[in-house]
Short mmCIF file of C-alpha atoms in Angstrom, two decimals:
data_model
loop_
_atom_site.label_atom_id
_atom_site.label_comp_id
_atom_site.label_asym_id
_atom_site.label_seq_id
_atom_site.Cartn_x
_atom_site.Cartn_y
_atom_site.Cartn_z
CA MET A 1324 24.29 2.26 -10.87
CA ALA A 1325 23.67 -1.30 -9.85
CA ALA A 1326 24.02 -0.35 -6.24
CA ALA A 1327 21.45 2.38 -6.73
CA VAL A 1328 19.19 -0.16 -8.53
CA ARG A 1329 19.63 -2.50 -5.53
CA ASP A 1330 18.91 0.18 -3.05
CA THR A 1331 15.76 1.01 -4.69
CA VAL A 1332 14.54 -2.53 -4.80
CA ASN A 1333 15.36 -3.00 -1.20
CA ASN A 1334 13.73 0.32 -0.21
CA LEU A 1335 10.58 -0.89 -1.99
CA LEU A 1336 10.81 -4.26 -0.19
CA ASP A 1337 10.85 -2.41 3.10
CA LYS A 1338 8.05 -0.30 2.44
CA LEU A 1339 6.11 -3.47 1.56
CA ASN A 1340 7.39 -5.22 4.85
CA LEU A 1341 8.78 -8.00 2.63
CA ARG A 1342 12.17 -7.77 4.10
CA SER A 1343 13.31 -7.03 7.52
CA LYS A 1344 16.59 -5.20 8.63
CA GLU A 1345 18.77 -7.11 10.94
CA GLU A 1346 18.84 -5.86 14.48
CA GLY A 1347 22.29 -4.13 15.30
CA VAL A 1348 23.52 -4.08 11.86
CA PRO A 1349 24.78 -0.56 11.12
CA PRO A 1350 23.51 1.22 8.07
CA LYS A 1351 26.00 1.48 5.07
CA GLU A 1352 26.93 4.78 3.99
CA PRO A 1353 26.73 5.11 0.13
CA SER A 1354 30.16 5.46 -1.70
CA GLU A 1355 31.22 8.77 -3.14
CA GLN A 1356 30.45 7.70 -6.60
CA GLU A 1357 27.02 6.60 -5.67
CA VAL A 1358 26.21 9.93 -4.19
CA LYS A 1359 27.77 11.68 -7.32
CA ASP A 1360 25.55 9.72 -9.68
CA LEU A 1361 22.41 10.45 -7.71
CA ARG A 1362 23.30 14.15 -7.19
CA GLU A 1363 23.68 14.53 -10.96
CA LEU A 1364 20.46 12.97 -11.68
CA TYR A 1365 18.74 15.45 -9.30
CA ALA A 1366 20.84 18.29 -10.76
CA LYS A 1367 19.75 17.62 -14.25
CA ALA A 1368 15.96 17.66 -12.96
CA LYS A 1369 16.85 20.85 -11.20
CA GLN A 1370 15.82 19.13 -7.79
CA ASP A 1371 19.20 19.02 -6.13
CA GLN A 1372 18.15 21.26 -3.26
CA VAL A 1373 17.22 17.79 -1.69
CA PHE A 1374 21.16 17.36 -1.15
CA ALA A 1375 21.23 20.65 0.80
CA PHE A 1376 22.19 19.17 4.16
CA TYR A 1377 23.64 15.65 2.91
CA ASP A 1378 27.29 16.66 3.94
CA GLU A 1379 26.32 17.52 7.48
CA LEU A 1380 24.29 14.24 8.19
CA ASP A 1381 25.64 11.31 10.13
CA THR A 1382 25.91 7.99 8.57
CA LEU A 1383 22.36 6.89 9.49
CA GLY A 1384 20.88 10.06 7.95
CA LYS A 1385 23.03 9.84 4.77
CA ALA A 1386 21.94 6.14 4.42
CA ASP A 1387 18.37 7.06 4.96
CA LEU A 1388 18.30 9.93 2.55
CA TYR A 1389 20.15 8.31 -0.06
CA GLU A 1390 17.91 5.26 -0.05
CA GLN A 1391 14.79 7.35 -0.13
CA LEU A 1392 16.03 9.53 -2.88
CA SER A 1393 17.02 6.51 -4.99
CA SER A 1394 13.48 5.23 -4.91
CA ILE A 1395 12.36 8.68 -6.63
CA ASP A 1396 12.58 9.43 -10.22
CA PRO A 1397 12.86 13.37 -10.18
CA ASN A 1398 12.21 13.56 -13.85
CA HIS A 1399 8.94 11.79 -13.41
CA ILE A 1400 7.92 13.96 -10.58
CA ASN A 1401 8.65 17.12 -12.50
CA GLU A 1402 6.58 15.62 -15.44
CA ILE A 1403 3.52 14.56 -13.30
CA THR A 1404 3.58 17.90 -11.45
CA HIS A 1405 3.55 19.77 -14.61
CA GLN A 1406 0.72 17.72 -16.02
CA ALA A 1407 -1.27 18.00 -12.93
CA LEU A 1408 -0.75 21.82 -12.71
CA HIS A 1409 -1.23 22.25 -16.50
CA PRO A 1410 -3.89 19.54 -17.70
CA PRO A 1411 -3.98 19.43 -21.52
CA GLU A 1412 -6.92 21.43 -22.96
CA THR A 1413 -9.40 19.20 -24.78
CA SER A 1414 -10.74 19.85 -28.20
CA GLY A 1415 -14.57 19.99 -28.54
CA LYS A 1416 -15.25 21.93 -25.35
CA ASP A 1417 -18.84 22.45 -26.21
CA GLU A 1418 -19.34 18.69 -26.68
CA GLU A 1419 -17.49 18.00 -23.33
CA LYS A 1420 -20.13 20.13 -21.49
CA GLU A 1421 -22.70 17.96 -22.67
CA LEU A 1422 -23.64 15.61 -19.75
CA LYS A 1423 -26.03 12.75 -19.99
CA THR A 1424 -27.27 10.08 -17.73
CA LEU A 1425 -26.14 6.63 -18.31
CA PRO A 1426 -28.49 4.61 -20.63
CA ASP A 1427 -30.90 2.21 -19.06
CA SER A 1428 -28.98 -0.55 -20.70
CA ALA A 1429 -26.30 0.18 -18.06
CA THR A 1430 -28.14 0.73 -14.94
CA ALA A 1431 -30.40 -0.91 -12.35
CA SER A 1432 -32.02 0.31 -9.21
CA ILE A 1433 -32.82 -1.71 -6.13
CA LEU A 1434 -35.71 0.87 -5.50
CA ASP A 1435 -37.28 0.16 -8.82
CA SER A 1436 -36.19 -3.39 -9.86
CA GLU A 1437 -38.31 -6.44 -9.65
CA SER A 1438 -38.05 -8.52 -6.76
CA GLU A 1439 -37.39 -11.54 -8.99
CA ASP A 1440 -34.33 -9.84 -10.62
CA ILE A 1441 -33.07 -8.98 -7.14
CA GLU A 1442 -33.41 -12.46 -5.97
CA SER A 1443 -31.66 -13.76 -9.05
CA TRP A 1444 -28.62 -11.44 -8.77
CA TYR A 1445 -28.36 -12.39 -4.96
CA SER A 1446 -28.51 -16.24 -5.71
CA SER A 1447 -25.78 -15.96 -8.55
CA GLY A 1448 -23.72 -13.65 -6.27
CA LEU A 1449 -23.86 -16.36 -3.64
CA ASP A 1450 -22.92 -18.89 -6.03
CA LEU A 1451 -19.83 -16.90 -7.18
CA ILE A 1452 -18.72 -16.60 -3.46
CA ALA A 1453 -19.26 -20.19 -2.82
CA GLU A 1454 -17.00 -21.16 -5.80
CA GLY A 1455 -14.10 -19.12 -4.23
CA LYS A 1456 -14.22 -16.49 -7.23
CA VAL A 1457 -14.81 -13.19 -4.96
CA ALA A 1458 -12.32 -11.04 -3.26
CA VAL A 1459 -12.91 -7.79 -1.40
CA VAL A 1460 -10.52 -4.85 -1.49
CA LEU A 1461 -10.56 -2.32 1.31
CA MET A 1462 -9.20 1.22 0.94
CA ALA A 1463 -8.30 2.04 4.51
CA GLY A 1464 -5.47 4.47 4.19
CA GLY A 1465 -6.92 7.35 6.00
CA GLN A 1466 -6.16 8.35 9.78
CA GLY A 1467 -8.98 9.45 12.06
CA THR A 1468 -7.60 13.00 12.32
CA ARG A 1469 -10.75 14.81 11.76
CA LEU A 1470 -12.41 12.44 14.41
CA GLY A 1471 -9.88 13.43 17.09
CA SER A 1472 -7.90 10.24 16.56
CA SER A 1473 -4.55 9.46 15.18
CA ALA A 1474 -5.36 5.80 14.82
CA PRO A 1475 -6.52 4.38 11.50
CA LYS A 1476 -10.02 5.40 10.77
CA GLY A 1477 -11.09 1.60 10.60
CA CYS A 1478 -10.12 1.37 14.35
CA PHE A 1479 -12.70 3.91 15.21
CA ASN A 1480 -15.41 3.16 17.56
CA ILE A 1481 -18.70 4.99 16.63
CA GLY A 1482 -20.38 4.45 19.87
CA LEU A 1483 -22.46 1.45 19.09
CA PRO A 1484 -23.71 -0.52 22.28
CA SER A 1485 -21.32 -3.22 21.16
CA GLU A 1486 -18.43 -0.79 20.78
CA LYS A 1487 -17.35 -2.43 17.59
CA SER A 1488 -15.01 -0.65 15.38
CA LEU A 1489 -15.60 -0.16 11.63
CA PHE A 1490 -12.92 -2.89 10.87
CA GLN A 1491 -14.80 -5.28 13.16
CA ILE A 1492 -18.25 -4.58 11.78
CA GLN A 1493 -16.89 -5.11 8.27
CA ALA A 1494 -14.94 -8.33 9.07
CA GLU A 1495 -18.07 -9.82 10.63
CA ARG A 1496 -20.07 -9.01 7.46
CA ILE A 1497 -17.47 -10.90 5.49
CA TRP A 1498 -17.75 -13.90 7.88
CA LYS A 1499 -21.62 -13.86 7.74
CA VAL A 1500 -21.61 -13.61 3.66
CA GLN A 1501 -19.17 -16.76 3.80
CA GLN A 1502 -21.50 -18.50 6.07
CA LEU A 1503 -24.55 -17.77 3.77
CA ALA A 1504 -22.77 -19.07 0.92
CA GLU A 1505 -21.87 -22.28 2.85
CA LYS A 1506 -25.30 -22.83 3.77
CA LYS A 1507 -26.70 -22.35 0.23
CA HIS A 1508 -24.32 -24.91 -1.15
CA ASN A 1509 -23.84 -27.25 1.81
CA LYS A 1510 -20.19 -26.88 1.97
CA MET A 1511 -17.59 -25.90 4.38
CA ASP A 1512 -14.56 -23.37 4.29
CA VAL A 1513 -15.86 -20.70 1.74
CA VAL A 1514 -13.31 -17.95 1.77
CA VAL A 1515 -13.70 -14.36 0.67
CA PRO A 1516 -10.10 -13.01 0.80
CA TRP A 1517 -10.05 -9.36 2.12
CA TYR A 1518 -7.28 -7.23 0.80
CA VAL A 1519 -6.70 -4.22 3.09
CA MET A 1520 -4.96 -1.16 1.57
CA THR A 1521 -3.02 0.98 4.08
CA SER A 1522 -0.81 3.98 3.78
CA GLY A 1523 2.48 4.52 5.48
CA PRO A 1524 1.05 5.95 8.69
CA THR A 1525 -1.61 3.28 9.11
CA ARG A 1526 0.00 0.12 8.07
CA LYS A 1527 1.57 -0.95 11.44
CA PRO A 1528 -1.34 0.09 13.68
CA THR A 1529 -3.65 -1.55 11.30
CA GLU A 1530 -1.67 -4.90 11.32
CA LEU A 1531 -1.27 -4.63 15.33
CA PHE A 1532 -5.14 -3.99 15.61
CA PHE A 1533 -5.96 -6.96 13.50
CA GLN A 1534 -3.53 -9.28 15.37
CA GLU A 1535 -4.88 -8.01 18.81
CA HIS A 1536 -8.34 -8.90 17.79
CA ASN A 1537 -7.47 -12.20 16.16
CA TYR A 1538 -8.61 -10.92 12.72
CA PHE A 1539 -12.08 -10.63 14.10
CA GLY A 1540 -12.83 -14.41 13.44
CA LEU A 1541 -11.25 -14.50 9.93
CA ARG A 1542 -8.52 -16.50 9.06
CA LYS A 1543 -5.05 -14.63 9.17
CA GLU A 1544 -4.02 -16.04 5.87
CA ASN A 1545 -7.10 -14.68 4.10
CA VAL A 1546 -6.42 -11.10 5.24
CA VAL A 1547 -3.90 -9.36 3.25
CA ILE A 1548 -2.69 -6.07 4.47
CA PHE A 1549 -0.73 -3.99 1.97
CA GLU A 1550 0.42 -0.52 1.45
CA GLN A 1551 -0.34 2.12 -1.13
CA GLY A 1552 2.36 4.23 -2.58
CA VAL A 1553 3.70 7.80 -1.62
CA LEU A 1554 4.71 10.83 -3.81
CA PRO A 1555 6.87 13.64 -2.76
CA CYS A 1556 5.32 16.99 -1.55
CA ILE A 1557 6.05 19.66 -3.98
CA SER A 1558 6.43 23.52 -3.30
CA ASN A 1559 4.53 26.04 -5.10
CA ASP A 1560 7.57 26.76 -7.14
CA GLY A 1561 7.88 23.16 -8.16
CA LYS A 1562 10.62 22.13 -5.84
CA ILE A 1563 10.59 18.67 -3.75
CA LEU A 1564 10.28 19.65 -0.08
CA LEU A 1565 12.32 18.10 2.74
CA GLU A 1566 10.41 17.06 5.92
CA SER A 1567 13.75 17.06 7.74
CA LYS A 1568 17.31 17.53 6.78
CA SER A 1569 17.40 13.64 6.00
CA LYS A 1570 13.95 13.07 4.68
CA VAL A 1571 11.78 14.03 1.86
CA ALA A 1572 8.33 15.07 2.59
CA VAL A 1573 5.78 12.59 1.08
CA ALA A 1574 1.91 12.04 0.90
CA PRO A 1575 0.03 8.92 0.20
CA ASP A 1576 -0.78 8.86 -3.60
CA GLY A 1577 -4.56 8.68 -3.30
CA ASN A 1578 -7.09 6.12 -3.53
CA GLY A 1579 -6.18 5.87 -7.18
CA GLY A 1580 -2.88 4.42 -6.10
CA LEU A 1581 -4.89 1.27 -5.37
CA TYR A 1582 -3.98 -0.06 -9.04
CA GLN A 1583 -0.35 0.30 -8.70
CA ALA A 1584 -0.36 -0.94 -5.20
CA LEU A 1585 -2.15 -4.17 -6.22
CA LEU A 1586 1.03 -4.72 -8.47
CA THR A 1587 3.96 -3.82 -6.18
CA SER A 1588 2.35 -5.61 -3.24
CA ASN A 1589 1.76 -8.84 -5.14
CA ALA A 1590 -1.94 -8.72 -4.03
CA ARG A 1591 -2.86 -9.40 -7.72
CA THR A 1592 -0.79 -12.27 -7.90
CA ASP A 1593 -2.36 -13.73 -4.79
CA MET A 1594 -5.97 -13.20 -6.31
CA ARG A 1595 -4.59 -15.03 -9.48
CA LYS A 1596 -3.49 -17.99 -7.40
CA ARG A 1597 -6.78 -18.14 -5.54
CA GLY A 1598 -8.74 -18.19 -8.90
CA ILE A 1599 -10.53 -14.67 -8.12
CA LYS A 1600 -12.60 -13.42 -10.92
CA HIS A 1601 -14.79 -10.79 -9.11
CA ILE A 1602 -13.69 -8.01 -6.83
CA HIS A 1603 -15.52 -5.65 -4.43
CA GLY A 1604 -13.83 -2.55 -3.54
CA TYR A 1605 -14.87 0.11 -1.19
CA CYS A 1606 -13.76 2.79 1.39
CA VAL A 1607 -13.37 1.93 5.21
CA ASP A 1608 -15.57 5.08 6.41
CA ASN A 1609 -18.98 3.77 5.16
CA SER A 1610 -20.46 2.13 8.15
CA LEU A 1611 -23.33 0.60 6.28
CA VAL A 1612 -21.22 -0.78 3.40
CA LYS A 1613 -22.62 -4.24 2.37
CA VAL A 1614 -19.10 -6.12 1.94
CA ALA A 1615 -18.96 -8.60 -0.83
CA ASP A 1616 -22.73 -7.81 -1.54
CA PRO A 1617 -23.94 -10.82 -3.50
CA VAL A 1618 -26.62 -8.80 -5.14
CA PHE A 1619 -24.11 -6.19 -6.51
CA LEU A 1620 -21.84 -8.96 -7.49
CA GLY A 1621 -24.60 -11.04 -9.31
CA PHE A 1622 -25.69 -8.00 -10.89
CA ALA A 1623 -22.21 -7.04 -12.25
CA ALA A 1624 -21.36 -10.67 -13.32
CA SER A 1625 -24.70 -11.01 -15.15
CA LYS A 1626 -23.73 -7.91 -17.39
CA ASP A 1627 -20.07 -9.11 -17.89
CA VAL A 1628 -18.87 -5.60 -17.08
CA ASP A 1629 -15.32 -4.76 -16.18
CA ILE A 1630 -16.35 -2.15 -13.54
CA ALA A 1631 -19.69 -1.47 -11.85
CA THR A 1632 -20.44 1.13 -9.25
CA LYS A 1633 -23.10 1.65 -6.49
CA VAL A 1634 -24.89 5.12 -6.37
CA VAL A 1635 -27.35 6.61 -4.07
CA ARG A 1636 -29.77 9.26 -4.94
CA LYS A 1637 -28.80 12.88 -4.40
CA ARG A 1638 -30.38 14.37 -1.41
CA ASN A 1639 -31.13 17.63 -3.28
CA ALA A 1640 -29.88 19.78 -6.08
CA ASN A 1641 -27.29 21.42 -4.00
CA GLU A 1642 -25.73 18.31 -2.27
CA SER A 1643 -21.86 18.42 -2.63
CA VAL A 1644 -21.46 15.18 -4.22
CA GLY A 1645 -19.84 13.87 -7.30
CA LEU A 1646 -22.29 12.34 -9.93
CA ILE A 1647 -21.75 9.20 -12.29
CA LEU A 1648 -22.60 10.45 -15.66
CA LEU A 1649 -21.79 10.32 -19.28
CA LYS A 1650 -19.05 12.85 -20.14
CA ASN A 1651 -18.21 13.17 -23.76
CA GLY A 1652 -19.69 9.72 -24.34
CA LYS A 1653 -17.68 8.08 -21.70
CA PRO A 1654 -18.64 6.93 -18.04
CA ASP A 1655 -17.19 9.50 -15.59
CA VAL A 1656 -17.52 11.05 -12.03
CA VAL A 1657 -18.44 14.77 -12.47
CA GLU A 1658 -17.87 16.97 -9.50
CA TYR A 1659 -20.61 19.12 -8.22
CA SER A 1660 -18.46 22.17 -8.93
CA GLU A 1661 -18.59 21.41 -12.55
CA ILE A 1662 -22.20 21.54 -12.92
CA ASP A 1663 -24.43 24.62 -13.48
CA GLN A 1664 -27.50 25.21 -11.27
CA ALA A 1665 -29.91 24.61 -14.05
CA THR A 1666 -28.35 21.22 -14.63
CA ALA A 1667 -28.16 20.35 -10.98
CA GLU A 1668 -31.94 21.20 -10.46
CA ALA A 1669 -33.31 19.35 -13.88
CA ARG A 1670 -35.91 17.02 -13.39
CA ASP A 1671 -36.04 13.47 -14.86
CA PRO A 1672 -38.45 13.47 -17.65
CA LYS A 1673 -39.59 9.81 -16.89
CA GLN A 1674 -39.96 10.55 -13.24
CA PRO A 1675 -40.65 14.30 -12.66
CA ASP A 1676 -40.37 14.06 -8.88
CA VAL A 1677 -36.63 13.08 -8.86
CA LEU A 1678 -33.69 14.81 -10.27
CA LYS A 1679 -32.41 13.91 -13.68
CA PHE A 1680 -28.85 13.90 -12.46
CA ARG A 1681 -28.95 12.17 -9.29
CA ALA A 1682 -26.46 9.14 -9.21
CA ALA A 1683 -24.30 10.22 -6.40
CA ASN A 1684 -20.79 8.51 -6.36
CA ILE A 1685 -20.18 6.73 -2.88
CA VAL A 1686 -16.67 5.04 -3.97
CA ASN A 1687 -18.19 1.58 -3.91
CA HIS A 1688 -17.17 -0.53 -7.05
CA TYR A 1689 -16.85 -3.77 -8.67
CA TYR A 1690 -14.10 -4.90 -10.96
CA SER A 1691 -13.69 -8.06 -13.05
CA PHE A 1692 -10.12 -9.77 -12.42
CA ARG A 1693 -9.69 -9.55 -16.14
CA PHE A 1694 -9.77 -5.71 -15.91
CA LEU A 1695 -7.16 -5.82 -13.08
CA GLU A 1696 -4.90 -8.02 -14.93
CA SER A 1697 -4.68 -5.19 -17.63
CA ILE A 1698 -3.57 -2.51 -15.11
CA GLU A 1699 -0.05 -2.25 -16.76
CA GLU A 1700 -1.73 -1.21 -20.26
CA TRP A 1701 -3.62 1.80 -18.67
CA SER A 1702 -2.14 2.77 -15.41
CA ALA A 1703 0.17 5.36 -16.91
CA ARG A 1704 -2.77 7.19 -18.55
CA LEU A 1705 -4.47 8.16 -15.15
CA PRO A 1706 -4.19 11.75 -14.16
CA TYR A 1707 -2.63 13.33 -11.26
CA HIS A 1708 -4.70 15.90 -9.20
CA VAL A 1709 -3.37 18.69 -6.96
CA ALA A 1710 -4.28 19.31 -3.46
CA ARG A 1711 -3.06 22.47 -2.09
CA LYS A 1712 -1.93 21.93 1.42
CA LYS A 1713 -0.01 23.49 4.36
CA ILE A 1714 3.10 21.53 4.35
CA PRO A 1715 5.73 21.61 7.05
CA TYR A 1716 9.31 21.78 5.51
CA VAL A 1717 12.94 22.50 6.00
CA ASP A 1718 14.12 25.90 4.56
CA THR A 1719 17.00 24.55 2.37
CA GLU A 1720 18.76 27.94 2.54
CA LYS A 1721 18.58 28.54 6.34
CA GLY A 1722 18.07 25.10 7.64
CA GLU A 1723 15.02 26.06 9.78
CA LYS A 1724 11.93 24.07 10.05
CA ILE A 1725 8.95 25.94 8.99
CA LYS A 1726 5.29 25.31 9.77
CA PRO A 1727 3.44 27.46 7.35
CA ASP A 1728 0.09 29.13 8.07
CA LYS A 1729 -1.16 29.02 4.55
CA PRO A 1730 -0.85 26.55 1.72
CA ASN A 1731 2.66 26.53 0.60
CA GLY A 1732 2.73 23.69 -1.64
CA ILE A 1733 0.91 20.63 -3.28
CA LYS A 1734 0.20 16.94 -2.77
CA LEU A 1735 -0.28 14.89 -5.84
CA GLU A 1736 -3.03 12.16 -5.90
CA GLN A 1737 -4.90 9.96 -8.19
CA PHE A 1738 -8.59 8.87 -7.81
CA VAL A 1739 -9.94 5.50 -7.93
CA PHE A 1740 -12.65 6.35 -10.38
CA ASP A 1741 -10.27 8.19 -12.84
CA VAL A 1742 -10.31 4.84 -14.43
CA PHE A 1743 -13.86 5.08 -15.58
CA PRO A 1744 -13.46 6.98 -18.87
CA LEU A 1745 -10.97 4.38 -20.07
CA LEU A 1746 -13.88 1.87 -20.51
CA GLU A 1747 -16.29 1.29 -23.38
CA LEU A 1748 -19.77 1.92 -22.29
CA ASP A 1749 -20.72 -1.78 -22.62
CA LYS A 1750 -18.28 -2.69 -19.86
CA PHE A 1751 -19.59 -0.32 -17.27
CA ALA A 1752 -22.72 -0.53 -15.11
CA GLN A 1753 -24.46 1.28 -12.28
CA MET A 1754 -26.51 -0.05 -9.63
CA GLU A 1755 -28.64 2.45 -7.31
CA VAL A 1756 -29.11 1.60 -3.92
CA GLU A 1757 -31.11 2.89 -0.91
CA ARG A 1758 -28.98 5.33 1.11
CA GLU A 1759 -30.64 4.60 4.35
CA ASP A 1760 -29.46 0.92 3.87
CA GLU A 1761 -25.88 1.34 2.30
CA PHE A 1762 -24.44 4.60 2.81
CA SER A 1763 -23.53 6.46 5.95
CA PRO A 1764 -19.95 7.96 5.63
CA LEU A 1765 -18.01 8.92 8.48
CA LYS A 1766 -16.19 12.31 7.69
CA ASN A 1767 -16.51 14.55 10.60
CA ALA A 1768 -15.94 15.03 14.15
CA ARG A 1769 -18.81 14.09 16.66
CA GLY A 1770 -21.25 17.08 16.89
CA ALA A 1771 -21.20 18.01 13.33
CA GLY A 1772 -24.69 16.73 12.73
CA GLU A 1773 -23.95 15.12 9.36
CA ASP A 1774 -21.55 12.27 8.48
CA ASP A 1775 -20.25 11.90 11.91
CA PRO A 1776 -19.79 9.16 14.46
CA ASP A 1777 -23.45 10.00 15.86
CA THR A 1778 -24.95 9.65 12.31
CA SER A 1779 -23.01 6.55 11.59
CA ARG A 1780 -24.11 5.03 14.78
CA ASN A 1781 -27.72 5.94 14.41
CA ASP A 1782 -27.98 4.72 10.83
CA ILE A 1783 -26.74 1.32 11.86
CA LEU A 1784 -29.20 1.18 14.82
CA ASN A 1785 -32.18 2.49 12.91
CA GLN A 1786 -31.37 -0.10 10.12
CA GLY A 1787 -31.33 -2.85 12.76
CA LYS A 1788 -34.84 -1.64 14.13
CA ARG A 1789 -36.27 -1.87 10.52
CA TRP A 1790 -34.94 -5.29 10.11
CA ILE A 1791 -36.43 -6.80 13.35
CA GLN A 1792 -39.89 -4.88 13.02
CA GLN A 1793 -40.03 -6.50 9.59
CA ALA A 1794 -39.35 -9.83 11.24
CA GLY A 1795 -42.47 -9.25 13.39
CA ALA A 1796 -40.69 -7.98 16.61
CA ILE A 1797 -41.88 -5.00 18.56
CA VAL A 1798 -39.48 -2.21 19.52
CA VAL A 1799 -40.02 -0.16 22.58
CA SER A 1800 -37.99 2.53 23.93
CA GLU A 1801 -38.25 4.87 27.04
CA GLY A 1802 -35.31 7.34 25.88
CA GLY A 1803 -35.26 9.75 23.11
CA ALA A 1804 -34.57 9.12 19.46
CA ASP A 1805 -30.87 8.33 19.86
CA ASP A 1806 -31.65 5.37 22.04
CA ALA A 1807 -34.60 4.09 19.90
CA GLY A 1808 -32.69 1.75 17.72
CA VAL A 1809 -31.28 -1.80 17.73
CA GLU A 1810 -27.96 -3.17 16.72
CA VAL A 1811 -28.13 -6.40 14.84
CA SER A 1812 -24.87 -8.15 14.85
CA PRO A 1813 -23.62 -9.03 11.35
CA LEU A 1814 -22.97 -12.60 12.85
CA ILE A 1815 -26.63 -12.95 13.11
CA SER A 1816 -27.81 -11.17 9.94
CA TYR A 1817 -26.03 -9.72 6.87
CA GLY A 1818 -29.19 -7.92 5.31
CA GLY A 1819 -32.02 -8.63 7.51
CA GLU A 1820 -32.42 -12.29 6.80
CA GLY A 1821 -32.43 -14.97 9.58
CA LEU A 1822 -34.42 -12.84 12.26
CA ASP A 1823 -37.66 -14.94 12.40
CA PHE A 1824 -36.64 -16.09 15.85
CA LEU A 1825 -37.60 -12.55 16.86
CA LYS A 1826 -41.35 -12.74 15.60
CA SER A 1827 -43.76 -11.38 18.19
CA ARG A 1828 -41.13 -10.75 20.73
CA THR A 1829 -40.69 -7.26 22.31
CA ILE A 1830 -37.27 -5.58 22.31
CA LYS A 1831 -36.48 -2.84 24.56
CA ALA A 1832 -34.18 -0.43 22.86
CA PRO A 1833 -31.37 0.37 22.78
CA ALA A 1834 -30.26 -3.24 22.28
CA VAL A 1835 -27.71 -5.53 20.66
CA ILE A 1836 -29.05 -8.70 18.98
CA GLU A 1837 -25.78 -10.79 19.03
CA LYS A 1838 -27.01 -14.32 18.97
CA GLU A 1839 -30.26 -16.31 18.81
CA LYS A 1840 -31.70 -16.61 22.22
#
């Protein structure tokens, strides 16, 4: 049993890249007793099909499979699978159907707020950054499969004139906000550490990409790359699937795996050592994301909340987005499929020209560090969700590799916002931001016409054009709409500031403003 525990720990260290295997050292085949004990554990859980080919494996195959199976608790997998497939019915169903908007006390809108409030939040946010109390967590586990790339999505070039990747754009925004805080406080070496959560397939390529690009001007020790967990893939009849005869089929545990990954990777420990108090978390595929946004940080800190979230206005009643609402008196994300047409089309009594339920979730959140210090207290309460997928597997009776043409199993995942209902309302806040300034997701392949590389590119170029026009520059273009924008490097401007040197100048689009000249 001690060996099984040791193997489990070592497996975890390997997954986290905290231990390196010696080159040339042959793998050690587990003893008969170790295998017997593990077989019995899986047999009691009725999951012993995973040993179907064990006896025919070579030493390496046996060692690898044993190590992987030792890191999985089959009884826990059975339990969470059952819970995901049969979620508990709640009492008071009529009450739960009642949806409300968040109270005014918990919300603010960049669209409607007084400029004095926005400036105050911005100033206090820069203060927090200058004091070394702010960190950024990036959820970057996805590959660019839909975009026609096997590389991590953050490596993707959306077609900007500068050809910068999403990772580079976001790194430069961090660099710039550090510089703004340094300038305000007349100090050097302000640091906003960047914690980049990857998945198994994206970790190594992400690390190499950052190394090859010298961390985009950030210091290596302030970019912490870590890995989210995985869960076994399950067949439609509840059995753990094998990817090969010596390997269990696994999948990342969803962006909600962030919380557990902060613990297992020691990222939270690193934050504590640095004195971090405020964390901005977001997804890699938003090309307009304001990383470590001082306004958002200042707003959330001023309300002393544990979680705050940015939202944009829903485009129309039928847009397929989740909404931030009060559900059963608790803040929550309600999916569009849960909302009837009448509710979706309801108008705001205070502003009849806009929808009542319009706060679209863009997975852009603030966390207090004190809340992340309590992960152990609530992480086990987060639900698992079912994603029905076509999962290649090995038939444990015939030994054949099967590539199904229809969903044959499920992947279990958690969502990062499942934690919202655990909060009291006075510890939750929402900030509405302008979509054209802060939200342009990259979801689809080029040519889709929505949320694709072209829309991401154009949204950045159009934003840059607005900024330099506001600074007094004139933009001319001889091309079409796609060539009418201007790329303003984050190294020059974080949010439209610092462009006075362009006043009265004529800029021929498309153009890149990379430095003052």
